[in-house]
CSV table of C-alpha atoms in Angstrom, one decimal:
chain,number,residue,atom,x,y,z
X,1,SER,CA,-0.4,19.8,3.3
X,2,GLN,CA,-2.4,17.0,2.0
X,3,THR,CA,-4.8,14.9,4.0
X,4,ILE,CA,-7.0,11.9,3.1
X,5,HIS,CA,-10.2,11.0,4.8
X,6,GLN,CA,-12.1,7.8,4.8
X,7,TRP,CA,-15.4,6.9,6.5
X,8,PRO,CA,-16.8,5.1,8.2
X,9,ALA,CA,-14.0,3.7,10.3
X,10,THR,CA,-15.9,0.4,10.9
X,11,LEU,CA,-19.0,-1.1,9.3
X,12,VAL,CA,-21.0,-4.2,10.0
X,13,GLN,CA,-23.4,-5.1,7.2
X,14,PRO,CA,-25.7,-8.1,6.5
X,15,VAL,CA,-25.1,-10.3,3.4
X,16,GLY,CA,-27.1,-8.8,0.5
X,17,SER,CA,-27.1,-5.3,1.7
X,18,PRO,CA,-25.6,-2.4,-0.3
X,19,LEU,CA,-22.3,-0.7,0.5
X,20,SER,CA,-20.9,2.8,0.1
X,21,LEU,CA,-17.5,3.8,1.3
X,22,GLU,CA,-16.3,7.3,0.7
X,23,CYS,CA,-12.8,8.8,0.4
X,24,THR,CA,-11.8,12.4,0.0
X,25,VAL,CA,-8.4,14.1,-0.4
X,26,GLU,CA,-7.6,17.6,0.6
X,27,GLY,CA,-4.7,19.8,-0.3
X,28,THR,CA,-3.9,18.5,-3.8
X,29,SER,CA,-5.4,18.6,-7.3
X,30,ASN,CA,-5.7,15.9,-9.9
X,31,PRO,CA,-4.5,13.1,-7.8
X,32,ASN,CA,-4.5,9.5,-8.8
X,33,LEU,CA,-6.8,7.6,-6.5
X,34,TYR,CA,-6.8,4.0,-5.4
X,35,TRP,CA,-9.0,1.5,-3.5
X,36,TYR,CA,-7.2,-1.5,-1.8
X,37,ARG,CA,-8.5,-4.4,0.3
X,38,GLN,CA,-6.5,-6.2,2.9
X,39,ALA,CA,-8.1,-9.5,3.8
X,40,ALA,CA,-7.2,-11.0,7.2
X,41,GLY,CA,-3.6,-12.0,7.3
X,42,ARG,CA,-3.0,-11.1,3.6
X,43,GLY,CA,-1.3,-8.4,1.6
X,44,LEU,CA,-2.7,-5.4,-0.1
X,45,GLN,CA,-4.9,-6.1,-3.1
X,46,LEU,CA,-5.5,-3.3,-5.5
X,47,LEU,CA,-9.2,-3.1,-6.4
X,48,PHE,CA,-9.6,0.1,-8.5
X,49,TYR,CA,-7.6,3.1,-9.5
X,50,SER,CA,-8.5,6.4,-11.1
X,51,VAL,CA,-6.5,8.9,-13.0
X,52,GLY,CA,-9.3,11.4,-13.4
X,53,ILE,CA,-13.0,12.2,-12.9
X,54,GLY,CA,-15.1,9.4,-14.3
X,55,GLN,CA,-12.0,7.3,-15.2
X,56,ILE,CA,-12.0,4.0,-13.3
X,57,SER,CA,-9.8,1.0,-13.9
X,58,SER,CA,-10.7,-2.3,-12.3
X,59,GLU,CA,-7.8,-4.6,-11.3
X,60,VAL,CA,-9.8,-7.7,-10.4
X,61,PRO,CA,-13.3,-8.9,-11.3
X,62,GLN,CA,-15.5,-8.7,-8.2
X,63,ASN,CA,-18.7,-7.7,-6.6
X,64,LEU,CA,-17.6,-4.1,-6.1
X,65,SER,CA,-17.6,-1.0,-8.2
X,66,ALA,CA,-16.0,2.4,-7.9
X,67,SER,CA,-16.9,5.9,-9.0
X,68,ARG,CA,-15.1,9.3,-9.0
X,69,PRO,CA,-17.8,12.0,-9.2
X,70,GLN,CA,-15.4,14.8,-8.2
X,71,ASP,CA,-11.6,15.3,-8.6
X,72,ARG,CA,-10.8,14.5,-5.0
X,73,GLN,CA,-13.7,12.1,-4.2
X,74,PHE,CA,-13.6,8.3,-4.6
X,75,ILE,CA,-16.4,6.0,-3.7
X,76,LEU,CA,-16.5,2.3,-3.4
X,77,SER,CA,-19.9,0.6,-3.8
X,78,SER,CA,-21.7,-2.7,-3.9
X,79,LYS,CA,-25.3,-3.4,-4.6
X,80,LYS,CA,-25.3,-6.7,-2.7
X,81,LEU,CA,-22.5,-7.6,-0.2
X,82,LEU,CA,-21.1,-11.1,0.0
X,83,LEU,CA,-19.4,-12.7,3.0
X,84,SER,CA,-16.2,-12.6,1.0
X,85,ASP,CA,-16.3,-8.8,0.9
X,86,SER,CA,-15.3,-8.6,4.5
X,87,GLY,CA,-11.9,-7.0,5.0
X,88,PHE,CA,-10.0,-3.8,5.6
X,89,TYR,CA,-10.5,-1.3,2.8
X,90,LEU,CA,-7.9,1.4,2.2
X,91,CYS,CA,-8.1,4.4,0.0
X,92,ALA,CA,-4.9,6.0,-1.2
X,93,TRP,CA,-3.8,8.9,-3.5
X,94,SER,CA,-0.6,9.7,-5.4
X,95,PHE,CA,0.6,12.6,-7.4
X,96,ARG,CA,-0.3,12.5,-11.1
X,97,GLY,CA,2.6,11.5,-13.5
X,98,GLY,CA,6.1,10.5,-12.7
X,99,GLY,CA,8.1,10.7,-9.5
X,100,VAL,CA,8.7,7.7,-7.4
X,101,GLY,CA,5.0,6.7,-7.3
X,102,GLU,CA,4.6,7.0,-3.5
X,103,GLN,CA,1.1,6.4,-2.4
X,104,PHE,CA,-0.5,8.0,0.7
X,105,PHE,CA,-3.1,6.0,2.5
X,106,GLY,CA,-6.2,6.9,4.5
X,107,PRO,CA,-7.0,5.3,7.9
X,108,GLY,CA,-9.0,2.5,6.4
X,109,THR,CA,-12.5,1.0,6.9
X,110,ARG,CA,-13.0,-2.3,8.6
X,111,LEU,CA,-16.0,-4.0,6.9
X,112,THR,CA,-17.5,-7.1,8.4
X,113,VAL,CA,-20.2,-8.8,6.4
X,114,LEU,CA,-22.4,-11.2,8.5
P,1,ASP,CA,2.4,-14.6,-10.5
P,2,GLN,CA,3.8,-12.6,-7.6
P,3,GLN,CA,6.3,-10.1,-9.0
P,4,VAL,CA,7.3,-8.9,-5.6
P,5,LYS,CA,7.9,-11.5,-3.0
P,6,GLN,CA,8.5,-11.2,0.8
P,7,ASN,CA,9.3,-14.8,1.6
P,8,SER,CA,9.3,-14.4,5.4
P,9,PRO,CA,5.8,-13.9,6.8
P,10,SER,CA,7.1,-13.0,10.2
P,11,LEU,CA,10.3,-12.0,12.0
P,12,SER,CA,11.1,-11.7,15.7
P,13,VAL,CA,14.1,-9.7,17.0
P,14,GLN,CA,15.4,-8.4,20.4
P,15,GLU,CA,15.2,-4.7,21.1
P,16,GLY,CA,18.5,-3.0,20.2
P,17,ARG,CA,19.5,-5.6,17.6
P,18,ILE,CA,19.3,-5.3,13.9
P,19,SER,CA,16.1,-6.2,11.9
P,20,ILE,CA,16.6,-7.3,8.3
P,21,LEU,CA,13.5,-7.6,6.1
P,22,ASN,CA,14.0,-9.1,2.7
P,23,CYS,CA,12.2,-8.6,-0.6
P,24,ASP,CA,12.8,-10.2,-4.1
P,25,TYR,CA,11.4,-9.1,-7.4
P,26,THR,CA,11.2,-10.5,-10.9
P,27,ASN,CA,10.5,-7.6,-13.2
P,28,SER,CA,13.7,-5.7,-14.3
P,29,MET,CA,11.5,-2.7,-15.4
P,30,PHE,CA,10.9,-1.7,-11.8
P,31,ASP,CA,12.8,1.6,-11.3
P,32,TYR,CA,11.9,2.5,-7.7
P,33,PHE,CA,11.4,0.4,-4.6
P,34,LEU,CA,9.5,1.5,-1.5
P,35,TRP,CA,9.1,0.2,2.0
P,36,TYR,CA,5.9,0.9,4.0
P,37,LYS,CA,5.1,0.2,7.6
P,38,LYS,CA,1.6,-0.7,8.7
P,39,TYR,CA,0.1,-0.9,12.2
P,40,PRO,CA,-3.1,-2.9,12.8
P,41,ALA,CA,-6.3,-1.1,11.8
P,42,GLU,CA,-4.3,1.8,10.2
P,43,GLY,CA,-3.2,2.7,6.7
P,44,PRO,CA,0.3,2.0,5.6
P,45,THR,CA,2.8,4.8,6.0
P,46,PHE,CA,5.8,5.4,3.7
P,47,LEU,CA,9.2,4.7,5.2
P,48,ILE,CA,12.0,4.9,2.6
P,49,SER,CA,12.6,4.4,-1.1
P,50,ILE,CA,15.4,3.6,-3.3
P,51,SER,CA,16.1,4.2,-7.0
P,52,SER,CA,17.1,1.3,-9.1
P,53,ILE,CA,20.3,3.1,-10.0
P,54,LYS,CA,21.4,3.2,-6.4
P,55,ASP,CA,22.5,0.4,-4.1
P,56,LYS,CA,21.9,2.0,-0.8
P,57,ASN,CA,19.7,4.7,0.8
P,58,GLU,CA,19.8,5.6,4.5
P,59,ASP,CA,17.4,7.6,6.6
P,60,GLY,CA,18.1,7.5,10.3
P,61,ARG,CA,17.7,4.0,11.7
P,62,PHE,CA,16.4,2.7,8.4
P,63,THR,CA,18.7,1.7,5.5
P,64,VAL,CA,17.6,0.0,2.3
P,65,PHE,CA,20.0,-2.0,0.2
P,66,LEU,CA,19.4,-3.0,-3.4
P,67,ASN,CA,21.2,-5.8,-5.3
P,68,LYS,CA,20.0,-5.3,-8.8
P,69,SER,CA,21.8,-8.3,-10.3
P,70,ALA,CA,20.1,-10.6,-7.7
P,71,LYS,CA,16.8,-8.7,-7.9
P,72,HIS,CA,16.9,-8.4,-4.2
P,73,LEU,CA,16.4,-5.6,-1.7
P,74,SER,CA,16.5,-5.5,2.1
P,75,LEU,CA,15.5,-3.1,4.8
P,76,HIS,CA,17.7,-2.8,7.8
P,77,ILE,CA,16.5,-1.3,11.1
P,78,VAL,CA,19.2,-0.5,13.6
P,79,PRO,CA,18.7,-0.5,16.5
P,80,SER,CA,15.3,-2.1,16.6
P,81,GLN,CA,12.8,-0.6,19.0
P,82,PRO,CA,9.5,-2.1,20.3
P,83,GLY,CA,7.6,0.6,18.4
P,84,ASP,CA,8.9,-0.8,15.2
P,85,SER,CA,6.7,-3.8,15.6
P,86,ALA,CA,4.4,-3.7,12.6
P,87,VAL,CA,3.9,-5.3,9.2
P,88,TYR,CA,6.4,-4.1,6.6
P,89,PHE,CA,5.5,-4.0,2.9
P,90,CYS,CA,7.9,-3.9,0.0
P,91,ALA,CA,6.5,-2.3,-3.1
P,92,ALA,CA,8.0,-1.9,-6.6
P,93,SER,CA,7.2,1.1,-8.8
P,94,LEU,CA,6.6,0.9,-12.5
P,95,LEU,CA,5.7,3.6,-15.1
P,96,ASN,CA,2.8,2.3,-17.2
P,97,ALA,CA,1.8,3.1,-20.8
P,98,GLY,CA,-0.3,6.0,-19.6
P,99,ASN,CA,2.7,7.6,-17.9
P,100,ASN,CA,1.3,6.9,-14.5
P,101,ARG,CA,3.1,5.0,-11.8
P,102,LYS,CA,1.8,1.7,-10.4
P,103,LEU,CA,3.0,0.0,-7.2
P,104,ILE,CA,3.3,-3.7,-7.1
P,105,TRP,CA,3.1,-5.0,-3.5
P,106,GLY,CA,4.6,-7.8,-1.6
P,107,LEU,CA,2.5,-9.7,1.0
P,108,GLY,CA,4.3,-8.2,3.9
P,109,THR,CA,6.5,-9.3,6.8
P,110,SER,CA,5.2,-9.0,10.4
P,111,LEU,CA,8.1,-7.7,12.6
P,112,ALA,CA,7.9,-8.2,16.4
P,113,VAL,CA,10.6,-6.4,18.4
P,114,ASN,CA,10.8,-7.9,21.9
P,115,PRO,CA,11.8,-5.8,24.9
């Protein structure tokens, strides 16, 4: 069976500090990978998605970047965090290609920028 | 422009009664619709989906109805239980030019089931 891991679970960082959130998927190959952010009281905002190693699509202009160094590893980064980067970050994966498009989510990382 | 709309930010129902969560969409190219449930500080979990060629799909206490002409779908939970209290997201699935599926999300409805 497939599992998705995210860490850390919570993070408190000062403004201007760097960020690295990691996500790994087990039990499947060639997944599509996604990074979402949920701001307080808001919906899910898609930040990045990847259909393969080194292939990253950005959905919204922002202070963040993503990388996919390995097939089942997805990293969300920032060189300098802003207050507005606070939120709940979710990594998700889906099967490549057709089907329904169901996405499977990790447990999330609560980021607080002070 | 919100292509998937959940116009009720919150809903409160009594335990044992029916919960009805609504979702409207604008893009007729969506060919699947999905409902997810999310507890605080956790990732969303998939509940149920429906193909655009169907008008109903049922799984236990959960039934999704699709009215394609009205571009409207609803999730019915019967009977509602306190453990159903969560945020429910409606998502629409679309096949993009690269033959990959993309989900377009609503903003969610927070359901509270009162004992």
